[in-house]
Amino acid sequence: MTTGYWTELGSPVGRLLLTADADGALTSLSVPGQKGGRSAESLRNAGDGWRCDAGPFRAAAEQLAAYFAGELKDFRLPLNAHGTEFRQRVWAALDEVPYGATVTYGEIAARTGASRAAVRAVGGAIGANPLLIVRPCHRVIGANGAMTGYAGGVERKVWLLTLEGALTDTAQATSSAGGPAARSDHAGPAG
């Protein structure tokens, strides 16, 4: 019995690893070196249940190629990421952040009805997002505009925001990424 499918795709931000459930809904999108991300090796060694098959990912591959070419702003894919009710609320708020825009952690907290004191918990939920790129956690920045953490690496975050037109001064964004606010997770400063 198949638990899920997986495949790898080349991209401008590195090799992407996609997983889907038995019905073909996308369950994760990971990049190399991602904090908490899956790896092809772990799926190969997982034994029964996981099957390497590009077939269920045709739509995802087409949409990702169009996104990276600057031709797609909204993904239209079936998603099935598992998380607590709180994480699901935070992820739903991420889905509402439009292409080319950025928001702060505090803004996401407010959109989910979380208190100002819950910003760190919101950061943790954002950091646990298993669907990088497709669910745009890269659009969340620090309250001061700093490129605070991204599970896929701050350099990728800067690249994605530049692609979307949210950053026009890559040199400034890169220097922000290297500053003390840069982290490898999403638990950035209160926003």
mmCIF file with all atom_site columns, C-alpha atoms in Angstrom, residues 28 86 92 108 112 136:
data_model
loop_
_atom_site.group_PDB
_atom_site.id
_atom_site.type_symbol
_atom_site.label_atom_id
_atom_site.label_alt_id
_atom_site.label_comp_id
_atom_site.label_asym_id
_atom_site.label_entity_id
_atom_site.label_seq_id
_atom_site.pdbx_PDB_ins_code
_atom_site.Cartn_x
_atom_site.Cartn_y
_atom_site.Cartn_z
_atom_site.occupancy
_atom_site.B_iso_or_equiv
_atom_site.pdbx_formal_charge
_atom_site.auth_seq_id
_atom_site.auth_comp_id
_atom_site.auth_asym_id
_atom_site.auth_atom_id
_atom_site.pdbx_PDB_model_num
ATOM 1 C CA . SER A 1 28  ? 5.816  18.924 1.538  1.00 0.00 ? 28  SER A CA 1
ATOM 2 C CA . PHE A 1 86  ? -2.812 26.750 15.557 1.00 0.00 ? 86  PHE A CA 1
ATOM 3 C CA . ALA A 1 92  ? -3.813 29.809 6.180  1.00 0.00 ? 92  ALA A CA 1
ATOM 4 C CA . ILE A 1 108 ? 0.511  37.257 10.849 1.00 0.00 ? 108 ILE A CA 1
ATOM 5 C CA . THR A 1 112 ? -4.713 34.631 13.199 1.00 0.00 ? 112 THR A CA 1
ATOM 6 C CA . PRO A 1 136 ? 4.864  31.693 1.015  1.00 0.00 ? 136 PRO A CA 1
#
